[in-house]
CSV table of C-alpha atoms in Angstrom, one decimal:
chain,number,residue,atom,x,y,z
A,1,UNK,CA,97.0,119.1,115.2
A,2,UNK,CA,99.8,118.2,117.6
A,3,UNK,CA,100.1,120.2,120.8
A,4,UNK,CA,99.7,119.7,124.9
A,5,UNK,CA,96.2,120.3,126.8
A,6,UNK,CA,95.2,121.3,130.2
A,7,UNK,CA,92.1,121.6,131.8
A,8,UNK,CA,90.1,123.5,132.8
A,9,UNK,CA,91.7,126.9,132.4
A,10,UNK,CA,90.5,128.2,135.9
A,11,UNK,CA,90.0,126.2,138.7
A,12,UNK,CA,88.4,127.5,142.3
A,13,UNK,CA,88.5,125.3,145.2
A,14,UNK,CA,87.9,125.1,149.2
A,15,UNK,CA,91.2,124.8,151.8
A,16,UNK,CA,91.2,121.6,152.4
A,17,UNK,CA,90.3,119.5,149.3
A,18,UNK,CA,92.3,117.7,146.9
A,19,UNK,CA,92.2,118.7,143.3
A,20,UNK,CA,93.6,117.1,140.3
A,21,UNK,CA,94.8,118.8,137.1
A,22,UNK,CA,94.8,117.5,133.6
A,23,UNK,CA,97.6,117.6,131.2
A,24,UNK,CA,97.6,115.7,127.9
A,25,UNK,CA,100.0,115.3,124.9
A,26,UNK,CA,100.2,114.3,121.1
A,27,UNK,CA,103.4,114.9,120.5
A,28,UNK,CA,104.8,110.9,121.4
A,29,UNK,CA,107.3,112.4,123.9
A,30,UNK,CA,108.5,110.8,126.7
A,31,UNK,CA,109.2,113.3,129.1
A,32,UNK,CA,106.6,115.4,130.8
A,33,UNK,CA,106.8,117.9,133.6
A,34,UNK,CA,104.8,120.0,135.8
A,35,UNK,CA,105.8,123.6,137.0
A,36,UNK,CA,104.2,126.1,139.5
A,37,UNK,CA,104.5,129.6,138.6
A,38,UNK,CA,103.8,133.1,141.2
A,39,UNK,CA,103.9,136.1,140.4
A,40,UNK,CA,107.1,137.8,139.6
A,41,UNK,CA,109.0,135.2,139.3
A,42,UNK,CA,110.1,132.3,137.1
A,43,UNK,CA,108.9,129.1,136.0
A,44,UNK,CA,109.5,126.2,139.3
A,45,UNK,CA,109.7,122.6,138.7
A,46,UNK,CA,107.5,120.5,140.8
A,47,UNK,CA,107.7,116.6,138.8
A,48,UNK,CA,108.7,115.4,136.0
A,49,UNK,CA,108.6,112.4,134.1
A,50,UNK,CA,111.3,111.2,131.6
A,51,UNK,CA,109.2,107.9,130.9
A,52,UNK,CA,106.3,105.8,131.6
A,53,UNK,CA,105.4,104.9,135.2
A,54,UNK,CA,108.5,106.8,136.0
A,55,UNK,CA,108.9,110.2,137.7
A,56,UNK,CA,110.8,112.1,140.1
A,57,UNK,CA,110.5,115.2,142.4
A,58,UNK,CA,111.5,118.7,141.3
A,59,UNK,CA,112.7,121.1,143.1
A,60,UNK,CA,109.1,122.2,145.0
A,61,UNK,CA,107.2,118.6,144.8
A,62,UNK,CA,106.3,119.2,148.8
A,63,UNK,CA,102.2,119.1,149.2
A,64,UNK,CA,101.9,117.8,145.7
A,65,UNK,CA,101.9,113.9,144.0
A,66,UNK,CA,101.6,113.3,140.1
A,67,UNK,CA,101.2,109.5,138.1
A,68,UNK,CA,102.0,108.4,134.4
A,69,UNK,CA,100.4,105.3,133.6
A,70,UNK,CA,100.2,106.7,129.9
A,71,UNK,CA,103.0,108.2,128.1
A,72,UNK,CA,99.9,111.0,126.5
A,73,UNK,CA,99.0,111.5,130.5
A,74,UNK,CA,100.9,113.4,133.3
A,75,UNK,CA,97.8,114.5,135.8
A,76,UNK,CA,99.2,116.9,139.0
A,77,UNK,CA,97.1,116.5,142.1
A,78,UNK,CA,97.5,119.4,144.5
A,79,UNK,CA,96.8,118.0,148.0
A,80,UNK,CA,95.5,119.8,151.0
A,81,UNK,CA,99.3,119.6,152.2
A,82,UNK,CA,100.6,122.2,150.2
A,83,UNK,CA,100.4,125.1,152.3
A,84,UNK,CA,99.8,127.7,149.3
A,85,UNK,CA,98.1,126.6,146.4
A,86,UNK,CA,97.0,129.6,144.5
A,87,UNK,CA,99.0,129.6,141.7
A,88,UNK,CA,99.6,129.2,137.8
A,89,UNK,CA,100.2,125.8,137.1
A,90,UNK,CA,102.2,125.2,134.0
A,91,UNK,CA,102.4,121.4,132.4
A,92,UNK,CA,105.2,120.8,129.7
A,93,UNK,CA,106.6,117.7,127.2
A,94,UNK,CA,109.8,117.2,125.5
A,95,UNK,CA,111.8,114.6,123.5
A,96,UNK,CA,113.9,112.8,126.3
A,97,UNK,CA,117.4,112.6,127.7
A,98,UNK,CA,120.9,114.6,128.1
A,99,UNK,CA,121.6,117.4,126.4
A,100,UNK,CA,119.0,120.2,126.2
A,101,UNK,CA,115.6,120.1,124.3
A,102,UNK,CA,112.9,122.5,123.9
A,103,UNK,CA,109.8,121.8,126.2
A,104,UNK,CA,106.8,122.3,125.2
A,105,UNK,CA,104.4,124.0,127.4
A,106,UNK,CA,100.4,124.1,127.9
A,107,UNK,CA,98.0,127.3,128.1
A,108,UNK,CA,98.6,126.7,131.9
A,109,UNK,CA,95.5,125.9,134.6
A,110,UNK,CA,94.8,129.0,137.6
A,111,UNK,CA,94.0,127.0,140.3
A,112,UNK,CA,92.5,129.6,143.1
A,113,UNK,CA,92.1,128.5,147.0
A,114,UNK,CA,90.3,129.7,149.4
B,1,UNK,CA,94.3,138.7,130.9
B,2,UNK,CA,96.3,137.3,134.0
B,3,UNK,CA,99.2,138.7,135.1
B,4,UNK,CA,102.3,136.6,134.8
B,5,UNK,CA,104.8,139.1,136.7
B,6,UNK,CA,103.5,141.8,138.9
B,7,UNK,CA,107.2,142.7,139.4
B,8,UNK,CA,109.4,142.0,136.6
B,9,UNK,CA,111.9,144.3,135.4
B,10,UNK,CA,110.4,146.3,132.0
B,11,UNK,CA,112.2,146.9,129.4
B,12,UNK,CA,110.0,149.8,127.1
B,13,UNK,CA,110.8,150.5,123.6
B,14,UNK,CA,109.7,152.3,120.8
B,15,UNK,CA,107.8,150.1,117.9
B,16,UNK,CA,110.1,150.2,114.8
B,17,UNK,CA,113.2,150.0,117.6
B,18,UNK,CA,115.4,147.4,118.5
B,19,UNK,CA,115.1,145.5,121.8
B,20,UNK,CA,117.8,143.9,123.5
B,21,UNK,CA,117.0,141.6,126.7
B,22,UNK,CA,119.5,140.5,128.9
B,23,UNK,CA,119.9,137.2,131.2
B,24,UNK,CA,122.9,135.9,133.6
B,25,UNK,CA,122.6,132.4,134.0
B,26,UNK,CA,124.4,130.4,137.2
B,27,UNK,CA,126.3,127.7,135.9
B,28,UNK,CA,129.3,127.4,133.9
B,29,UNK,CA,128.5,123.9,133.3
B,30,UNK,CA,125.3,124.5,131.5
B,31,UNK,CA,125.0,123.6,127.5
B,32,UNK,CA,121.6,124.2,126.5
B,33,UNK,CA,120.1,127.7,126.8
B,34,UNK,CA,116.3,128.7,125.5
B,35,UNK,CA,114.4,131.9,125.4
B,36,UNK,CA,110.8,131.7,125.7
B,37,UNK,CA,107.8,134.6,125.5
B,38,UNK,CA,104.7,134.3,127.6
B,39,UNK,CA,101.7,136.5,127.1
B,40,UNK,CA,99.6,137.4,129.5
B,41,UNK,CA,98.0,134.2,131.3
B,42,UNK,CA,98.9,131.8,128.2
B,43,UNK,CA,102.1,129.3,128.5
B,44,UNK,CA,105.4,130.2,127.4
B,45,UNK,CA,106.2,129.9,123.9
B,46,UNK,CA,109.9,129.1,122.3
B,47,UNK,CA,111.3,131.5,120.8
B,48,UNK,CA,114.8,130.3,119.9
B,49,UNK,CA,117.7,128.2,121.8
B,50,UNK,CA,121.9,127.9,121.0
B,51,UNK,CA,123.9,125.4,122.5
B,52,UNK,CA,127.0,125.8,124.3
B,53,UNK,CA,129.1,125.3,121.1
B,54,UNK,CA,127.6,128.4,120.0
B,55,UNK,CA,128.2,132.1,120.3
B,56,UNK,CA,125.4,133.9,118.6
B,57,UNK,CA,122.2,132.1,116.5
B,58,UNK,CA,119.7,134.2,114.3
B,59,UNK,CA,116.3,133.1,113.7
B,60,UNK,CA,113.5,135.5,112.1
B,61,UNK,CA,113.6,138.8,113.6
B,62,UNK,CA,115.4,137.4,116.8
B,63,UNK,CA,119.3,136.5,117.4
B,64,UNK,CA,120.5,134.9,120.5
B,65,UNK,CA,124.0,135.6,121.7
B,66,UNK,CA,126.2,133.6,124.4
B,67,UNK,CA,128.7,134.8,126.2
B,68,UNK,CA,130.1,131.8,128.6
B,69,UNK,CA,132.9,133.9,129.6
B,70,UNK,CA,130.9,135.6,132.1
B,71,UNK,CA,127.7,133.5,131.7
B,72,UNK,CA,125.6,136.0,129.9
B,73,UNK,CA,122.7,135.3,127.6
B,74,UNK,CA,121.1,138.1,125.6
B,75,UNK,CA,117.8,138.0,123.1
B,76,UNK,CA,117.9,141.0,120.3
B,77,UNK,CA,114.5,141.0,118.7
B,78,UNK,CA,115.1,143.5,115.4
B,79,UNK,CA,111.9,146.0,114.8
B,80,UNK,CA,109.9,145.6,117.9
B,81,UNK,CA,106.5,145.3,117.1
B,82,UNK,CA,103.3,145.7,120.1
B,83,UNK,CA,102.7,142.0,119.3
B,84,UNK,CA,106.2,141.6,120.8
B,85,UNK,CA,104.8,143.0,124.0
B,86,UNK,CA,105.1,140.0,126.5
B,87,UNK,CA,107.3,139.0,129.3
B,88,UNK,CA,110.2,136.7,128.1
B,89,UNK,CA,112.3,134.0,130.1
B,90,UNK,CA,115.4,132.2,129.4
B,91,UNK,CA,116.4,129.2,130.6
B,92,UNK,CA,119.2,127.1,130.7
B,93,UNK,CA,119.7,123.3,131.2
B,94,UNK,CA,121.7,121.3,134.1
B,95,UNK,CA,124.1,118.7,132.3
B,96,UNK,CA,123.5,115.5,134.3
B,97,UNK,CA,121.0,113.1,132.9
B,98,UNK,CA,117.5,114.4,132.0
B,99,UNK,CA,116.4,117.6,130.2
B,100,UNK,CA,116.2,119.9,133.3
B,101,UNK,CA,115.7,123.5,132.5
B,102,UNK,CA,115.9,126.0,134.5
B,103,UNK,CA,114.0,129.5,134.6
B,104,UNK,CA,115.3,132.8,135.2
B,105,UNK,CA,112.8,135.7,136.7
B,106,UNK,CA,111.8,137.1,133.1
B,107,UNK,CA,111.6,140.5,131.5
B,108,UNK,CA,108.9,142.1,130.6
B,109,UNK,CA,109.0,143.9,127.0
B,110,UNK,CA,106.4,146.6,126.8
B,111,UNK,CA,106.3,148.2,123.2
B,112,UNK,CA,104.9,151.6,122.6
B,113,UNK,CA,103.2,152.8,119.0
């Protein structure tokens, strides 16, 4: 049963602490990304990946940092730097390079500071 | 459920009705363009896509059509059912090297028995 995972579904933490989220995928693609989204507005790229040990800011990566040492893994740590974490976090995968593919996008992680 | 959009516009139909959803998107350049649906605190889902070549794809119950004259994107979903009910983005991708898409604000469809 192919498909991408996050975890946990709801997340609470304290101002101040780090806090990692999970994202996995089975569908052997290359590129991953990671996107933050508020409400009443649209989805917002923070990183994404386009291979192995590879990635590259998006367009709000301020106050965040991500790895991928595994092509299944793309984790998101939300550091004590970014100045308003409470958000929907949204983790996607899709085949890789030019020319438009569909991402494919996780149930999503509500991470809640306070 | 969560909320995904507090704000969005809504579109309301009758079920049985058609529903038409409408998107500008900002750059001529673009040549990759996606509609998703997202339900209430789940991620979104793909609906359909068209590419740039394209003026108008059909998929089950849904057509897409593309109008690059003045950069408009529209999603028709034929007999609008409550399971319809969601709020629905499209998206359109940068040309230059990587598979960036990006989001518009998103409509929300809210269907009425």
């Amino acid at each position: 049963d192919g498909g991408i995972t996050q975890s946990p579904k709801y997340l609470f933490r304290k101002e101040g602490q780090n806090v990692t989220l999970s994202c996995e995928q089975n569908l052997n693609h290359d590129a991953m990304y990671w996107y933050r989204q508020d409400p009443g507005q649209g989805l917002r790229l923070i990183y994404y990946s386009q291979i192995v040990n590879d990635f590259q800011k998006g367009d709000i990566a301020e106050g965040y940092s991500v790895s991928r040492e595994k092509k299944e893994s793309f984790p998101l740590t939300v550091t004590s730097a970014q100045k308003n974490p409470t958000a929907f976090y949204l983790c996607a995968s899709s085949a890789s390079g030019a020319g438009g593919y569909e991402q494919y996008f996780g149930p999503g992680t509500r991470l809640t500071v306070t | 459920g969560e909320s995904v959009g507090l704000h969005l516009p809504t579109l309301s139909v009758q079920e049985g009705d058609n529903s038409i959803i409408n998107c500008a998107y900002s750059n001529s350049a673009s040549d990759y363009f996606i509609w998703y649906k997202q339900e209430s605190g789940k991620g979104p889902q793909f609906i359909i896509d068209i590419r740039s070549n394209m003026d108008k794809r059909q998929g089950q119950r849904v057509t897409v059509l593309l109008n690059k004259t003045v950069k408009h994107l529209s999603l028709q979903i034929a007999a609008t059912q409550p399971g319809d009910s969601a709020v629905y983005f499209c998206a359109e991708n940068m040309p230059g090297g990587y598979n960036k898409l990006i989001f518009g604000a998103g409509t929300r469809l809210a269907v009425h028995p």
